[in-house]
Coordinates of C-alpha atoms in Angstrom, one line a residue:
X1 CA 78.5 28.5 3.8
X2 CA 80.1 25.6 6.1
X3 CA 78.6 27.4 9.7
X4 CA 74.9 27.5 7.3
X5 CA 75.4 23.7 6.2
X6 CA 75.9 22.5 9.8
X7 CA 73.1 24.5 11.3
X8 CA 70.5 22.8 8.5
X9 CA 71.9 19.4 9.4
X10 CA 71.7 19.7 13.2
X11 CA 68.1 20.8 12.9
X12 CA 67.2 17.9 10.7
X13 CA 69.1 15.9 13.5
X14 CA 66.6 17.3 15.7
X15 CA 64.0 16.6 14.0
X16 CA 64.8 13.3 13.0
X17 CA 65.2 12.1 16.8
X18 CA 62.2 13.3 17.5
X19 CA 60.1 11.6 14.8
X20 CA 61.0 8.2 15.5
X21 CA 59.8 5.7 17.2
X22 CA 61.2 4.3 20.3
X23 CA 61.5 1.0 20.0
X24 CA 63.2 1.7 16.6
X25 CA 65.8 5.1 17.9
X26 CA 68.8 4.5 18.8
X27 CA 72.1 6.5 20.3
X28 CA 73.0 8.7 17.9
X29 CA 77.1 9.2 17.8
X30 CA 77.6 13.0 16.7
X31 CA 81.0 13.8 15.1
X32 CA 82.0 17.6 15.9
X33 CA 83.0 19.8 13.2
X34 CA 85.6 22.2 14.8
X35 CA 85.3 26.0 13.3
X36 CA 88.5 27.2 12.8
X37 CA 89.3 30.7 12.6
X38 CA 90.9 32.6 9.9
X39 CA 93.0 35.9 10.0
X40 CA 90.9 38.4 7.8
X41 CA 92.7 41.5 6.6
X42 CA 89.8 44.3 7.8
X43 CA 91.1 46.4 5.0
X44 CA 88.2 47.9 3.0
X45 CA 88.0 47.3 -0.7
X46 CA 86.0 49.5 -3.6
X47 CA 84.8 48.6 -6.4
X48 CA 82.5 50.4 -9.3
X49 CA 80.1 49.8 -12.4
X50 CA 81.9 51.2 -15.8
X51 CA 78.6 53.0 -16.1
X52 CA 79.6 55.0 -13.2
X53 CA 82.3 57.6 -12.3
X54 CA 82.7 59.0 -15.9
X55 CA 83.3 63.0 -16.3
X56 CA 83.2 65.5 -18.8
X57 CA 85.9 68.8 -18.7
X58 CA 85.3 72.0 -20.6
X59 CA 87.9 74.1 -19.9
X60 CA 89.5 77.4 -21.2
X61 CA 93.0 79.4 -20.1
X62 CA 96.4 80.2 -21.5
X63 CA 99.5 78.8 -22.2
X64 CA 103.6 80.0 -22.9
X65 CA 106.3 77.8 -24.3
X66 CA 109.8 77.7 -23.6
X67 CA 112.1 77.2 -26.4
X68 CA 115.6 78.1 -27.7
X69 CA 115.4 82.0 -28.1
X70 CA 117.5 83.4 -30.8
X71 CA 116.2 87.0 -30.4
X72 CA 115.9 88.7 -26.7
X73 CA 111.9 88.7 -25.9
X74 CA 109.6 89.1 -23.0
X75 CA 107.7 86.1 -22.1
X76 CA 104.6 88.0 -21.5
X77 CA 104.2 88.4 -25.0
X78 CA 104.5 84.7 -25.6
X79 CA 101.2 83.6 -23.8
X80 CA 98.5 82.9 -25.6
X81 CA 94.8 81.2 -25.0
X82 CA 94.2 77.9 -25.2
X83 CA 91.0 75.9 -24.9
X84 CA 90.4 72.2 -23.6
X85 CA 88.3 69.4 -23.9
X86 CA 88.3 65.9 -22.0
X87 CA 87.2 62.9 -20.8
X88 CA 87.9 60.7 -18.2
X89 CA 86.6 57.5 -15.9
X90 CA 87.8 56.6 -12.2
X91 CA 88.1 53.0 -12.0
X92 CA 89.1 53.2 -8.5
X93 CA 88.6 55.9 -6.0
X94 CA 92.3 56.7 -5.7
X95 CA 93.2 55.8 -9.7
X96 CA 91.1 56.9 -12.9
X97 CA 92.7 57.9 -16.7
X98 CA 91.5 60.8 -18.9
X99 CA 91.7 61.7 -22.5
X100 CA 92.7 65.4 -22.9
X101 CA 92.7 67.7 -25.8
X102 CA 94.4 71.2 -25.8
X103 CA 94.1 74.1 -29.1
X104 CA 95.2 77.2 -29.2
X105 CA 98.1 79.7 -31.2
X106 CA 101.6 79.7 -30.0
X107 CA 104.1 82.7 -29.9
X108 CA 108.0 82.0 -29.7
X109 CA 111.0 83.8 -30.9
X110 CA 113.0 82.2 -34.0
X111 CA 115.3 85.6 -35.2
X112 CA 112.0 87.3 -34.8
X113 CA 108.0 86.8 -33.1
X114 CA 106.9 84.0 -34.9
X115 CA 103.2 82.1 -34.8
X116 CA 102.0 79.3 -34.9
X117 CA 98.7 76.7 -34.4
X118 CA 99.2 74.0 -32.1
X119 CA 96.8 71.2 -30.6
X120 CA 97.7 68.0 -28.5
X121 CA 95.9 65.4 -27.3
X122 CA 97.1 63.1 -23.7
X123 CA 96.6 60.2 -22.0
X124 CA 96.9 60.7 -18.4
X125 CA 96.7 59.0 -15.6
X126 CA 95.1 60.3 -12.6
X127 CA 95.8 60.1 -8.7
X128 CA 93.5 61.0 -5.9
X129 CA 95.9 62.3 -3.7
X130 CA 92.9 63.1 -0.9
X131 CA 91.0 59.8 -0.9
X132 CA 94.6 57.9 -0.9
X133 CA 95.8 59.8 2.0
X134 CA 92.8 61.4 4.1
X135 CA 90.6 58.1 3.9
X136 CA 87.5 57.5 0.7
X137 CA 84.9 60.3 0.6
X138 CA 82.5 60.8 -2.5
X139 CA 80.9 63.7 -0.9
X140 CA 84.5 65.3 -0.6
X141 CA 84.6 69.6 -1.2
X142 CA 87.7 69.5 -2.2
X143 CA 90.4 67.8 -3.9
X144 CA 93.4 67.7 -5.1
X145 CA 94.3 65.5 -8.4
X146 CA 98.3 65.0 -9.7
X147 CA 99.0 62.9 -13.0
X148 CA 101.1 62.2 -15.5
X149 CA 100.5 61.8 -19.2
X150 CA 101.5 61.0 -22.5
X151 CA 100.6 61.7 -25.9
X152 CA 101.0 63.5 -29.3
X153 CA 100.9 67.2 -30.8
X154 CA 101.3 68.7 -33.8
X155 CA 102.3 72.5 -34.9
X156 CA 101.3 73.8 -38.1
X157 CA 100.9 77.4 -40.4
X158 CA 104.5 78.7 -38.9
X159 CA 104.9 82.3 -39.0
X160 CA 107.4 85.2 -38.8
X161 CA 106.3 89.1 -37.9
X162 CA 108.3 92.0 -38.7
X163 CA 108.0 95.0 -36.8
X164 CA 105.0 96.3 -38.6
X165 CA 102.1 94.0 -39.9
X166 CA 104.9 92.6 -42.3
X167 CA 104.0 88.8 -42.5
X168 CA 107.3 86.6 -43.4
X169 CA 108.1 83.2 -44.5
X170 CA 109.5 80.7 -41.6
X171 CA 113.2 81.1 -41.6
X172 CA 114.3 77.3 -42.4
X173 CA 111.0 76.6 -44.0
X174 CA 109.2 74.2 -42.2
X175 CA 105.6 75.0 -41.6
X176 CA 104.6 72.1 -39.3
X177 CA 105.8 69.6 -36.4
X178 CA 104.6 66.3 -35.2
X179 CA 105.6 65.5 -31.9
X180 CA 105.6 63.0 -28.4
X181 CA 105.3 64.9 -25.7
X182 CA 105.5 63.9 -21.8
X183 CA 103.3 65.6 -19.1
X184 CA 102.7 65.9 -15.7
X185 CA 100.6 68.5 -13.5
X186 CA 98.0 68.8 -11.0
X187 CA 94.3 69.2 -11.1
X188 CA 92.2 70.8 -8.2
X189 CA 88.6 70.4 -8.0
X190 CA 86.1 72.3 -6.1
X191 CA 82.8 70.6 -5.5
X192 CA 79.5 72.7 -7.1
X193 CA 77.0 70.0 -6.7
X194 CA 76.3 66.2 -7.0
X195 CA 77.0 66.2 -10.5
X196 CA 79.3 68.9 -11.0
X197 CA 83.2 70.7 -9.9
X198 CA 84.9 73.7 -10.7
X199 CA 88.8 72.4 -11.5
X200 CA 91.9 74.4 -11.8
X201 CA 94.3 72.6 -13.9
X202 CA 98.4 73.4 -14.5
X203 CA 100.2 71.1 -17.0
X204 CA 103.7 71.0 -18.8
X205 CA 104.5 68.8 -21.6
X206 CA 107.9 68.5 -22.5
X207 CA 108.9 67.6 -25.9
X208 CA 111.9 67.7 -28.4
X209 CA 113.7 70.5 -29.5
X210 CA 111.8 70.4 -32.6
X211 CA 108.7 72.3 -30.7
X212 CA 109.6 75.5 -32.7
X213 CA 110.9 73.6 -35.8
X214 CA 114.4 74.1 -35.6
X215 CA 116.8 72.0 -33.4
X216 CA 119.5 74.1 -31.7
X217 CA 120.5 74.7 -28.4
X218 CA 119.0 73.1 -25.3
X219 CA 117.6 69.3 -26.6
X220 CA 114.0 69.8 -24.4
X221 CA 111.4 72.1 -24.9
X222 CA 108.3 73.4 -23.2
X223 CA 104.9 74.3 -23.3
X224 CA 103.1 75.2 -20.2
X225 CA 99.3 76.2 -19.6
X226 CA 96.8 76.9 -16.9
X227 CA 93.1 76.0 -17.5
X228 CA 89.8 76.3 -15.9
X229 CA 86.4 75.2 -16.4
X230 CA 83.3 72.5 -15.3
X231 CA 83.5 68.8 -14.6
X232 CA 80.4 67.0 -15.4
X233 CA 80.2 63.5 -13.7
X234 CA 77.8 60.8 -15.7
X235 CA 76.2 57.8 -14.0
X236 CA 76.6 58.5 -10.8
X237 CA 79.4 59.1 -8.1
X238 CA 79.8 56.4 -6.3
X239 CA 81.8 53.6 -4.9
X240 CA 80.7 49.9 -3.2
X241 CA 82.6 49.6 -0.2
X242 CA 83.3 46.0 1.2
X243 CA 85.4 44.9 4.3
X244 CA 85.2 41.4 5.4
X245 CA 85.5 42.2 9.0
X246 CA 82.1 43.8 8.7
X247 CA 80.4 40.0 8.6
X248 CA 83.0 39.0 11.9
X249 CA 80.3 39.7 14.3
X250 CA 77.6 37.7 12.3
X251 CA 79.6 34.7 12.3
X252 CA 80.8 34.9 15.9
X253 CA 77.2 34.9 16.2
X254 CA 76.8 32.0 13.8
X255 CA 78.8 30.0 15.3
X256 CA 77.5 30.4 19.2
X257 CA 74.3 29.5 17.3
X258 CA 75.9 26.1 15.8
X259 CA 77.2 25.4 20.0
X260 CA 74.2 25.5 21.6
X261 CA 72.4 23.4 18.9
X262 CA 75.3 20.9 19.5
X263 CA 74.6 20.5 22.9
X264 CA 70.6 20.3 22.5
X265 CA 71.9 17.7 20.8
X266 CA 73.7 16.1 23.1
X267 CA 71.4 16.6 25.7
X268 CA 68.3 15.1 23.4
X269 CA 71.0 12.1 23.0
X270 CA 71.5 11.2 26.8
X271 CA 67.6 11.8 27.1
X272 CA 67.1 9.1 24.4
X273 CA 69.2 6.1 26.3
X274 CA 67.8 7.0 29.4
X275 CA 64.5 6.3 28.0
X276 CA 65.7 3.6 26.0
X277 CA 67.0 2.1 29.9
X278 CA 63.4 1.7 31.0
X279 CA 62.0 -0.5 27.9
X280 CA 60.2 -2.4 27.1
X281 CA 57.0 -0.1 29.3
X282 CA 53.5 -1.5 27.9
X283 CA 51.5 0.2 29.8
X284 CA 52.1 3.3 28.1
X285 CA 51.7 3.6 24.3
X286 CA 54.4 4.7 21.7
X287 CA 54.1 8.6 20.3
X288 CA 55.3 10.6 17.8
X289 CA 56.3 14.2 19.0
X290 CA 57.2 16.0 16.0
X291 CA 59.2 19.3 16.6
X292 CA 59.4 22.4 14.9
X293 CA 62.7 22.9 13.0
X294 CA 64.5 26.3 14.0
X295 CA 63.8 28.9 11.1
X296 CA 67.1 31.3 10.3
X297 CA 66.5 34.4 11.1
X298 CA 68.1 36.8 8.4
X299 CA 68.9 37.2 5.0
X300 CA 72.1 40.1 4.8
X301 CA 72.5 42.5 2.5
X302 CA 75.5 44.8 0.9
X303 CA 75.3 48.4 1.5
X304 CA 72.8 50.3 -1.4
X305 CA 72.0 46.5 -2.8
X306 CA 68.9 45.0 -2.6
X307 CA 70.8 41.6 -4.6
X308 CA 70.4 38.6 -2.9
X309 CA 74.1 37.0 -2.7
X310 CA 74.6 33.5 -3.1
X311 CA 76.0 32.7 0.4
X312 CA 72.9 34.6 1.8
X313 CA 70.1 31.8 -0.8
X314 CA 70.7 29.3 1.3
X315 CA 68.8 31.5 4.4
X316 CA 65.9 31.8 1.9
X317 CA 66.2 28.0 0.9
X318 CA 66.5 26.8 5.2
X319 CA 62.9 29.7 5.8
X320 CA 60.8 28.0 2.1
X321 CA 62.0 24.0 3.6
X322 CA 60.5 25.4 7.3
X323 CA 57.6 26.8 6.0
X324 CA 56.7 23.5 3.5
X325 CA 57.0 21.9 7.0
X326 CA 54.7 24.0 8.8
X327 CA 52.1 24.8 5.9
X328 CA 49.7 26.3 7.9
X329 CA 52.1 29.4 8.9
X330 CA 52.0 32.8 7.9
X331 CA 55.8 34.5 7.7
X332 CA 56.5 38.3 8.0
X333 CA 59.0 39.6 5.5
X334 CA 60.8 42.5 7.5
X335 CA 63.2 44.9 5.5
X336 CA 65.8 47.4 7.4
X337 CA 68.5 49.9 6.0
X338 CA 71.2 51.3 8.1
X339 CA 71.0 54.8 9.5
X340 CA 74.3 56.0 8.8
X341 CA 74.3 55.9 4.4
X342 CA 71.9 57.4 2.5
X343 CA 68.3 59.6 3.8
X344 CA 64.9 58.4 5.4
X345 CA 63.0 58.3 1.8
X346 CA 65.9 56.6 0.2
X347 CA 66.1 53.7 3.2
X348 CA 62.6 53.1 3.0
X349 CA 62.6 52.3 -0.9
X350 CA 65.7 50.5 -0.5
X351 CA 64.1 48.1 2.8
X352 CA 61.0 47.8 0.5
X353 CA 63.4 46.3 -2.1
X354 CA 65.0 44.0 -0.2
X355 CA 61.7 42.5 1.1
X356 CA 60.1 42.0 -2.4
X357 CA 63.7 40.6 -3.1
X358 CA 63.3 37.5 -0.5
X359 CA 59.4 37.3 -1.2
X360 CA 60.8 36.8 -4.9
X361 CA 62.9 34.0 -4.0
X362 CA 60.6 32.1 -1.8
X363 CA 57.7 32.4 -4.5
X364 CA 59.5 32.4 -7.5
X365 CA 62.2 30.0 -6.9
X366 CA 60.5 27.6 -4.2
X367 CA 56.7 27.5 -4.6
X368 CA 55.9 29.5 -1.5
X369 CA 52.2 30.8 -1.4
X370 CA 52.2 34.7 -1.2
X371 CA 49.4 34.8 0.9
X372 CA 51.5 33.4 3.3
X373 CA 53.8 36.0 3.3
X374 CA 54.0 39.4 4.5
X375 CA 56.4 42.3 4.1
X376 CA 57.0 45.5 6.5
X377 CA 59.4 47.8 5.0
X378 CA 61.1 49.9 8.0
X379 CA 63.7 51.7 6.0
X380 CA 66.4 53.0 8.6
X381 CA 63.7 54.8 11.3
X382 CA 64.0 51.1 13.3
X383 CA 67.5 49.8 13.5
X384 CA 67.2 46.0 15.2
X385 CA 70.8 46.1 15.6
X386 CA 73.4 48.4 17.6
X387 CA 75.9 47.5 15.1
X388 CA 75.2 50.3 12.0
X389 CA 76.1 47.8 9.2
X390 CA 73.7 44.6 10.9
X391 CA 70.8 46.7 9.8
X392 CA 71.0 46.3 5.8
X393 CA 69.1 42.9 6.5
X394 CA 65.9 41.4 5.8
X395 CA 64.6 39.3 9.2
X396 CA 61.8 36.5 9.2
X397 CA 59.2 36.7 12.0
X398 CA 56.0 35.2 12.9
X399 CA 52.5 37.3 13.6
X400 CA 51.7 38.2 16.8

């Protein structure tokens, strides 16, 4: 905003000099405004609508727990299915949470095979262990998902088997269980489509040693399943990326802009007392020259936006002043995308956006007749600038 600010005023300067008369101008004393640099940490930064990034997990598989065993047993005959539903949201592309609920029977050994049904619902929080470590990528095949949870069970209809299809009571008497259990596992997910992943999922939840209603023996106990099934993304997969060293180059640019004004300035300044030397000159009668203003050439954009940001208005404030000043000027509107996110068609809409966005602003907001304006929307075919992110930009030009 500051390196904006003093280009308007050193262009009114201009103007100014230029517009009055000589017997009345006088040396103007110009006080420099030194631009300082600033260290900027090019670290890129993400950040996300809460309508975006939510998924939805069906999943199905089995699951074995590990308690005291009283009675010699094979754990094979201890798994059991389970089935899974949940929902989650990445707020970040590294972090996200998800609600998780598990149902399924039980088997365990208390004296003899007992049964039981069990369901559990967690809290978890999730870690992108690709993006974190191999660098953001929403188009990633494959990745790989730890996290840790916490949450509540509950066990209920406890039963005993005999040897045959003898049914028995449990043997202290308890018929259900509520418990806390910590979790932890790791998710992997295999990309299907835009919308959609394959995941693999392996958790344990540890618990007290009341998982199989009696408390003997070792004070933890276990139950451990392996899931599959579809992850459905809602609203969108997607990230907005910002890193202030992307807008460096622009203000180098800026600012070599501000310099050269400063010394047109100082050179109209030296020009004025040398004329000012020579007075009084009647033989040749006082004029007005009236110059032209210098009319900013850009409006920038974020990537995927077509918003006008408040640092880039007062580009669309500096072209609406120029053109009240030269009213009989037509202005063409020119709308770019960069090459390197998103197709041809897409860019194209998107540059056609950001031109109605501008012609908006200067109607809209500042009276500016749309017959004198005129938009070309180049999507990313045409690409002004060598530099890939220059190009999400909106330029002002006159007719040929």
């Amino acid at each position: 905003m500051k390196t904006y600010s003093l280009l308007t005023a050193l262009a009114a300067g201009t103007m100014l000099i230029g517009a009055l008369p000589a017997s009345a101008q006088e040396v103007v004393a110009v006080e420099e405004t030194v631009v300082t640099e600033q260290t900027v940490e090019c670290k890129d930064h993400y950040s996300s609508s809460w309508r975006d990034n939510w998924y939805l997990q069906l999943g199905a598989g089995m699951q074995v727990p590990f308690t005291d065993k009283t009675v010699g047993g094979d754990y094979e005959h201890h798994i059991t299915a389970t089935y899974n539903l949940g929902i989650g949201h990445w707020f970040s592309p590294y972090l996200g949470f998800r609600f998780s609920g598990y149902y399924g029977k039980i088997h365990y050994d208390y004296n003899r095979m007992t049964t039981a049904n069990y369901a559990n619902l967690n809290f978890d929080i999730m870690w992108d262990m690709c993006n974190s470590i191999a660098g953001v990528d929403a188009n990633r095949p494959f990745s790989i998902l730890p996290y840790f949870g916490v949450g509540g069970a509950y066990s209920w209809d406890h039963k005993s088997h005999g040897l045959g299809s003898d049914v028995y009571s449990h043997p202290n008497g308890k018929n259900r269980e509520w418990m806390l259990p910590v979790s932890a596992g790791i998710q992997l997910r295999l990309r299907l489509c835009k919308y959609v992943d394959f995941f693999a999922d392996c958790r344990a939840a540890f618990m007290a040693d009341n998982f199989n209603t009696a408390v003997q023996g070792d004070p933890i106990e276990a139950n451990v399943s392996v899931t599959g099934g579809l992850s459905i993304t809602f609203g969108g997969r997607k990230f907005t990326r910002y890193n202030p060293c992307d807008y460096l180059d622009y203000i180098n640019t800026l600012n070599g802009r501000v310099n050269d004004l400063r010394g047109e300035l100082a050179a109209t300044t030296a020009a004025l007392a040398a004329a000012e030397a020579q007075l009084p000159c009647p033989e040749v009668s006082e004029t007005t020259i009236i110059e032209q203003a210098p009319m900013l050439s850009a409006v920038r954009f974020r990537i995927d936006s077509s918003n006008i940001s408040d640092e880039e208005m007062v580009n669309i404030y500096n072209c609406a002043q120029w053109m009240k000043a030269n009213p009989d000027v037509t202005v063409v509107v020119q709308g770019y995308a960069d090459r390197d996110t998103g197709t041809a068609p897409y860019n194209m809409q998107l540059s056609q956006r950001r031109c109605q966005s501008v012609v908006d602003a200067l109607v809209n907001k500042y009276g500016i007749d749309p017959s004198r304006l005129v938009m070309e929307a180049n999507g990313s075919d045409v690409q002004p600038y060598d530099v890939n992110n220059w190009n999400r930009i909106v330029l002002f030009t006159q007719p040929d």
